Coordinates of C-alpha atoms in Angstrom, one line a residue:
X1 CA 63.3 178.5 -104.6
X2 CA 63.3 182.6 -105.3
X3 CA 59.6 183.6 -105.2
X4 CA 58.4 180.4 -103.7
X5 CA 56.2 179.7 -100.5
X6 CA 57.1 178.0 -97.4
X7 CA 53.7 176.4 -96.4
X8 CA 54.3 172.7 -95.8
X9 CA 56.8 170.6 -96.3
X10 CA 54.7 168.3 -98.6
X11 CA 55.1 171.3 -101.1
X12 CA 58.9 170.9 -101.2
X13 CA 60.6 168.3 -103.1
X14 CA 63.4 165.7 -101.0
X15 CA 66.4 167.6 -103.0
X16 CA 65.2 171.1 -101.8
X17 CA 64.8 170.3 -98.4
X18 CA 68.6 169.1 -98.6
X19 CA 69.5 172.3 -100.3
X20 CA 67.6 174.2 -97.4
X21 CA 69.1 171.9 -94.6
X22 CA 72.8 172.9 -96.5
X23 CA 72.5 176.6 -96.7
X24 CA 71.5 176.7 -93.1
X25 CA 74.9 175.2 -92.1
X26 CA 77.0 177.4 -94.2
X27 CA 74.6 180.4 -92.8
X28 CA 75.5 179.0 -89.6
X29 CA 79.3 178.6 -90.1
X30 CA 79.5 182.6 -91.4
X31 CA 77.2 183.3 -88.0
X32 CA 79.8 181.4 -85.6
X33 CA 82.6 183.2 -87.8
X34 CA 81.5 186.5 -87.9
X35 CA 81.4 186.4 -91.6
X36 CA 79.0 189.2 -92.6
X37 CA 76.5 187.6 -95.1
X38 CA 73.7 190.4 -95.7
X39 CA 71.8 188.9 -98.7
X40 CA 68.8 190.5 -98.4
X41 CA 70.5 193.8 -97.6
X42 CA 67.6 196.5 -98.0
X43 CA 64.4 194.0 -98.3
X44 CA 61.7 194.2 -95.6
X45 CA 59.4 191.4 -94.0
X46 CA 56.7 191.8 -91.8
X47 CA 55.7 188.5 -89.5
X48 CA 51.8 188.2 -88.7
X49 CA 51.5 186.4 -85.4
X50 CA 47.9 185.5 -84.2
X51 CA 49.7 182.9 -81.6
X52 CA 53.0 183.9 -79.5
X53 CA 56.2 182.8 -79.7
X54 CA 59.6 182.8 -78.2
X55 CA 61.6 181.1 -80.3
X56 CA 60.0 182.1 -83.9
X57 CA 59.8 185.4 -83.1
X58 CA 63.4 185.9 -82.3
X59 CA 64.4 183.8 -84.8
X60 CA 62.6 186.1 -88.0
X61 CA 63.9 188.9 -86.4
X62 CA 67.7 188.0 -85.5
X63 CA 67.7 186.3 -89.0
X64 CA 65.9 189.0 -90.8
X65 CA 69.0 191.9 -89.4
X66 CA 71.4 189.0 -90.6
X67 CA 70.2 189.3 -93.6
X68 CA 70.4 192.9 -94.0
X69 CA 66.7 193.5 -93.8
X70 CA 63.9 195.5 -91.9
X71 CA 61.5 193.5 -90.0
X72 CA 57.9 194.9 -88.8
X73 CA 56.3 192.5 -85.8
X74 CA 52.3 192.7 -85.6
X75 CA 51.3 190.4 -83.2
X76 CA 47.6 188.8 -82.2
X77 CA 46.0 192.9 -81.7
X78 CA 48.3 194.2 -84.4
X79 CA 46.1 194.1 -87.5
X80 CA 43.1 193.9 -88.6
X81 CA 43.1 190.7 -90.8
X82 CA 40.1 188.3 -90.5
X83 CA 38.7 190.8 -88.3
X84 CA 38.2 194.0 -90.4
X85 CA 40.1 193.1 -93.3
X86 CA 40.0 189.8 -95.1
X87 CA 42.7 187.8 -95.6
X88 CA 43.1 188.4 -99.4
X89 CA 42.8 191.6 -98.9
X90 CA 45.6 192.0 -96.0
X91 CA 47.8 189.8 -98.1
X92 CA 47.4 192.4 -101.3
X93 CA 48.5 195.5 -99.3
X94 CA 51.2 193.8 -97.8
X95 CA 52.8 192.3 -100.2
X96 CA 52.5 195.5 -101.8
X97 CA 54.8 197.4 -98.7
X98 CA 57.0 194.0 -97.6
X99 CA 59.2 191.6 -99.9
X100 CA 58.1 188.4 -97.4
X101 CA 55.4 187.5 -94.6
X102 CA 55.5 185.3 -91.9
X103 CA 52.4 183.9 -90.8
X104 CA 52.2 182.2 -87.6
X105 CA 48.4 180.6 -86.0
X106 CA 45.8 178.8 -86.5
X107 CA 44.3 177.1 -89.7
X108 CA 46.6 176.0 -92.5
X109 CA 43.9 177.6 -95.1
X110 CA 45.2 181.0 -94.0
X111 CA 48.7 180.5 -94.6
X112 CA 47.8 179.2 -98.1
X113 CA 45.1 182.3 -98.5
X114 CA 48.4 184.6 -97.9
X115 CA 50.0 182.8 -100.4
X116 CA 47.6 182.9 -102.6
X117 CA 46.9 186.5 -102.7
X118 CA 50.4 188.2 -101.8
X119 CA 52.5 188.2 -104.7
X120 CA 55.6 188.0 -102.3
X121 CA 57.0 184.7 -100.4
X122 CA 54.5 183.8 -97.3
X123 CA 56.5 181.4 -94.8
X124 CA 54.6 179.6 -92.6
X125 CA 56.0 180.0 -89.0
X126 CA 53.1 177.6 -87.3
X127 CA 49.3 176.7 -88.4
X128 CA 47.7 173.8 -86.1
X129 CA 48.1 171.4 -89.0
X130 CA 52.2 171.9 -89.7
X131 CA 55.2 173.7 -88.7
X132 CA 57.7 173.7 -91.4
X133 CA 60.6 175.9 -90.4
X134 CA 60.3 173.5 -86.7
X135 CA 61.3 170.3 -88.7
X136 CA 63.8 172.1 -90.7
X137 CA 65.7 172.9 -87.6
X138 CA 65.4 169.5 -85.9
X139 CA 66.8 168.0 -88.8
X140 CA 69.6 170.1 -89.5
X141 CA 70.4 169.2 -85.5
X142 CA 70.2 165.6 -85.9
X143 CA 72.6 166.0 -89.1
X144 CA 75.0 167.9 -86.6
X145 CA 74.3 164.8 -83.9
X146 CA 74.6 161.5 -86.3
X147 CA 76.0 162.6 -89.5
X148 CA 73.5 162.3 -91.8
X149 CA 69.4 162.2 -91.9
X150 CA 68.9 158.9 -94.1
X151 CA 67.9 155.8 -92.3
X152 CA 67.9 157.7 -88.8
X153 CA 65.3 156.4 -86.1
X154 CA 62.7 159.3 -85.0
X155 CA 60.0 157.8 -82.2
X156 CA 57.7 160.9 -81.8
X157 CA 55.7 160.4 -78.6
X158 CA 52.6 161.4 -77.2
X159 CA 49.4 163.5 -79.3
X160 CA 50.5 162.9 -83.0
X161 CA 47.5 164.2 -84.7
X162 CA 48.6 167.9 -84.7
X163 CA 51.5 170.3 -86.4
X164 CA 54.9 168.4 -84.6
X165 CA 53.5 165.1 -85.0
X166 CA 52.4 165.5 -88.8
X167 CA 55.3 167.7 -89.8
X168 CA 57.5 165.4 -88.5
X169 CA 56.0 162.5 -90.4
X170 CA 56.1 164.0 -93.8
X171 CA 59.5 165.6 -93.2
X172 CA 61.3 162.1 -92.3
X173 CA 59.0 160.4 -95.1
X174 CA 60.8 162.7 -97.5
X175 CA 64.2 162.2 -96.0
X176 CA 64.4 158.9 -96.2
X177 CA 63.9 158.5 -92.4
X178 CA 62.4 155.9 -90.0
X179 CA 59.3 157.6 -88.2
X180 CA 57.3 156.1 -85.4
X181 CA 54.1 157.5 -83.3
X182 CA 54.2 156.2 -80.3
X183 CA 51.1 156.8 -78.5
X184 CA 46.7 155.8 -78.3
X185 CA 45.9 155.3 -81.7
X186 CA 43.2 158.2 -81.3
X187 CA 46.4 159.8 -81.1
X188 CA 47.8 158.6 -84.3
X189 CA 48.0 161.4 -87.5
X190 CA 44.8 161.8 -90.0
X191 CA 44.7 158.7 -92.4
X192 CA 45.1 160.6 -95.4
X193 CA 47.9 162.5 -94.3
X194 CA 49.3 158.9 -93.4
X195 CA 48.2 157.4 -96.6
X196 CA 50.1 159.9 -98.6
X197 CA 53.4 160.4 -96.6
X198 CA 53.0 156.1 -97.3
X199 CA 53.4 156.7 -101.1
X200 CA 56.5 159.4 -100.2
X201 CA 58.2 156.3 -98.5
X202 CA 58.0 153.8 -101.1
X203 CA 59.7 156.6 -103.4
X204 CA 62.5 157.7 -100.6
X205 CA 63.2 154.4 -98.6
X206 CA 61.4 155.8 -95.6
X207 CA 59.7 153.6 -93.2
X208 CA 56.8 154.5 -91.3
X209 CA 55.2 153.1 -88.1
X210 CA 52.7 153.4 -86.0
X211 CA 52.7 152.2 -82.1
X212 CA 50.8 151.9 -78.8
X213 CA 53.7 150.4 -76.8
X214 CA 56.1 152.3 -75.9
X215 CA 59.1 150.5 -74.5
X216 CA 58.7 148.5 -78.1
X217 CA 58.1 151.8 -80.2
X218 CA 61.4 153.3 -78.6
X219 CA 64.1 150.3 -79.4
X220 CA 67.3 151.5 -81.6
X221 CA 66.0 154.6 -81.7
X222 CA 68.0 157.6 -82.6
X223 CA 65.6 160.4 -81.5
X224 CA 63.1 160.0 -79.3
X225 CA 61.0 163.3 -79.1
X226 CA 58.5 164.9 -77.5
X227 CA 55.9 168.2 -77.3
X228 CA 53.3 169.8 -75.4
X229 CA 50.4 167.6 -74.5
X230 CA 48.0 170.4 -74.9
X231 CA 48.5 173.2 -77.9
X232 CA 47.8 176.7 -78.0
X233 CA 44.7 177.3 -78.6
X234 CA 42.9 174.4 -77.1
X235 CA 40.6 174.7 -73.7
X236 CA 42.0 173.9 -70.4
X237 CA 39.3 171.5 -70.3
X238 CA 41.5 168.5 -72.3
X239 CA 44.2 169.0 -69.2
X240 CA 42.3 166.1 -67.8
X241 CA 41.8 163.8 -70.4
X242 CA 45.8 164.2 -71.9
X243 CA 46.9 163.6 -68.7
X244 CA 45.3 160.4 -68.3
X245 CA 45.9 159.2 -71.9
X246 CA 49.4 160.3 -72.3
X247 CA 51.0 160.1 -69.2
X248 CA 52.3 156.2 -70.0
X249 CA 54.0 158.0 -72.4
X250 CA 55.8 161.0 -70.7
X251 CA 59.8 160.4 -71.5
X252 CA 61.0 159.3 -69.1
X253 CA 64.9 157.9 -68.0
X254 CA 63.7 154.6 -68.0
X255 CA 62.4 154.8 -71.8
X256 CA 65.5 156.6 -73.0
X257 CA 67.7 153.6 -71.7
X258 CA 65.3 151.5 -73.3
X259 CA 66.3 153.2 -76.5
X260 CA 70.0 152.7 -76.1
X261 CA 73.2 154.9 -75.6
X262 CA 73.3 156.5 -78.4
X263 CA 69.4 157.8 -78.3
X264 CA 68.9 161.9 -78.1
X265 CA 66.1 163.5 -76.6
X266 CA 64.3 166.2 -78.6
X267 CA 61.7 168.9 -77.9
X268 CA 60.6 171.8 -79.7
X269 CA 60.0 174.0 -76.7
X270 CA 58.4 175.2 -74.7
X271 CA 58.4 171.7 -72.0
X272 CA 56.7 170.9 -68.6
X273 CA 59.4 169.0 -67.5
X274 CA 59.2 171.4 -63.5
X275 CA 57.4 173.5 -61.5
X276 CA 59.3 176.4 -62.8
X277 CA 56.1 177.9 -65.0
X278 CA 53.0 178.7 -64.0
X279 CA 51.3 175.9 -66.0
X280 CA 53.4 173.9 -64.6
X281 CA 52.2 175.0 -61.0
X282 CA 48.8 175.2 -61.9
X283 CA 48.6 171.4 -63.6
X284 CA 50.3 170.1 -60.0
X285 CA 47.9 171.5 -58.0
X286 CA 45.2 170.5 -60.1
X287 CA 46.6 167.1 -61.0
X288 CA 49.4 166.9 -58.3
X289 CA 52.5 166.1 -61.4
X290 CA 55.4 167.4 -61.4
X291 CA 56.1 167.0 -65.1
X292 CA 54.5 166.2 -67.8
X293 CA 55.4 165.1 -71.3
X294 CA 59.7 164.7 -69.8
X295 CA 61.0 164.4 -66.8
X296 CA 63.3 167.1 -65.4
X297 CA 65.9 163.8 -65.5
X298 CA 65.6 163.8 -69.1
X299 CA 65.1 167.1 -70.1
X300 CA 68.4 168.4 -67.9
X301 CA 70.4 165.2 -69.1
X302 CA 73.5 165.0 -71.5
X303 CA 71.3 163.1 -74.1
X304 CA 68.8 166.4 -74.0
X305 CA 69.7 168.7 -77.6
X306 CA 66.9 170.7 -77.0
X307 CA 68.8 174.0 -77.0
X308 CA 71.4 173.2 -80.4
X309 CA 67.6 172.7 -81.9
X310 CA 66.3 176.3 -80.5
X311 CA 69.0 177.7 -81.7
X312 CA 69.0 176.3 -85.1
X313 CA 65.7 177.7 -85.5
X314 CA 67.1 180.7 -86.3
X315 CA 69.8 179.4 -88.9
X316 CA 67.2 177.6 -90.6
X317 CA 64.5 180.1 -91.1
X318 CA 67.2 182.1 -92.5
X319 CA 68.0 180.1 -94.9
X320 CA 64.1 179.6 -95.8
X321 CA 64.4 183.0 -96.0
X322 CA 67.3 184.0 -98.2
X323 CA 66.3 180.9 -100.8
X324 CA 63.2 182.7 -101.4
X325 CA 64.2 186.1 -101.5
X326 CA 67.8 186.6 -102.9

């Protein structure tokens, strides 16, 4: 993969994505080890973020000092692209000055313009249509979980049309994985995204599904998981309407039990699952909630892997990284 994108998992074949989800556990291993492992010793990166981040940020950086490598952060006022500077024309001089770019924000067209134009490796660290590097690091935690990715039960539940829900899809199409969308059918991914992770399956063994019931979605399943009901970006307006449409399928203790014993609860942060964030304050005195997409119950509970998946985040965009790079 040296010289390649990261754009979208539909641009990666089923055998890199293994290769990818393998160097990020031997990454990992050296990390937990302290086994020096400076690949990129003396490249730079520079990550473009038009939307903020916790867990992406931190994980470029950390990853990019693994690696041996400077890192420049420009956040949403930090450059001029799209504003003063077109987007082929801020990819040119960058990839003139860095040896990759992140890109994380809004349309998927700018990702691919970066690609286009840069001449380096562009990684996509979130558009509002997919998040790559996210699935990457919830499958290498499910690998750590059950073993192995093929034939593993993934119920995603709540707004599906959007990056998680459509990443998600295509990843586990590719991996040989049983998906499910559990929520409205409004809700329900684009039809020829669908349509095309469909003929994936057929090649892979993947099944997908598509369901409004949730106790009946959620049955045998391995992974039942969960984001945000409304994404960055969006007006507080849809608070309303989300809440009203997607509440019935909050996770909830009951729905996890439903699943079985051996069902995990995933989320690729951050959650309303308290009253510990000002959103979260905001949305019960508007709404008077305490949680929203998970309950606290679930969220704090032994079955919760949330944090082994924030953390792979970082393992895995490294190893995104030093495929394309070393």
């Amino acid at each position: 993969m040296k010289g390649k994108n990261f754009l979208k998992l539909l641009d990666l074949t089923s055998a890199e994505m293994t290769a990818l989800l393998a160097l990020s556990a031997d990454l990992k291993a050296k990390k937990k080890a302290g086994i020096p492992h400076r690949l990129c010793e003396g490249k730079n990166v520079v990550l473009l973020f038009e939307k903020d981040s916790t867990r992406t940020r931190c994980a470029f950086e950390v990853a990019a000092s693994d690696l041996g490598m400077g890192c420049t952060y420009l956040g949403p006022t930090g450059s001029q692209m799209g504003k003063k500077e077109s987007i082929a024309d801020t990819a040119r001089v960058l990839g003139r000055m860095y040896d990759g770019i992140e890109y994380r924000g809004f349309g998927q067209q700018i990702v691919e313009d970066l690609g286009k134009y840069a001449g380096v490796p562009v990684w996509n660290g979130l558009t509002n249509e997919f998040h790559p590097t996210q699935i990457l690091a919830d499958f290498l935690t499910i690998q750590e979980h059950f073993g192995e990715l093929k034939g593993k039960k993934l119920v995603y539940m709540g707004d599906a049309r959007f990056n998680m829900g459509n990443s998600l899809m295509v990843g586990c199409a590719k991996m040989g994985m049983h998906f499910v969308a559990c929520a409205p059918e409004k809700y329900f991914p684009e039809k020829a995204l669908i349509e095309t992770c469909q003929a994936i399956a057929k090649e892979t063994g993947a099944t997908l599904e598509f369901i409004t019931e949730p106790t009946e979605a959620v049955k045998n399943a391995h992974v039942i998981y969960t984001d945000v009901w409304v994404s960055m970006g969006e007006p507080d307006s849809v608070w309303e309407e989300r809440i009203s449409e997607l509440t019935p399928y909050r996770v909830t203790a009951q729905l996890m039990t439903a699943a079985g014993e051996q069902c995990k609860f995933m989320h690729c942060l951050p959650a309303f699952h308290d009253l510990n964030t000002a959103i979260g304050k905001d949305i019960f005195q508007k709404f008077g909630i305490d949680c929203m997409e998970v309950t606290d119950e679930v969220f704090e509970s032994d079955a919760s892997i949330v944090f082994d998946e924030a953390e792979n985040r970082m393992h895995t965009i490294k190893a995104v990284m030093a495929a394309t790079l070393a």
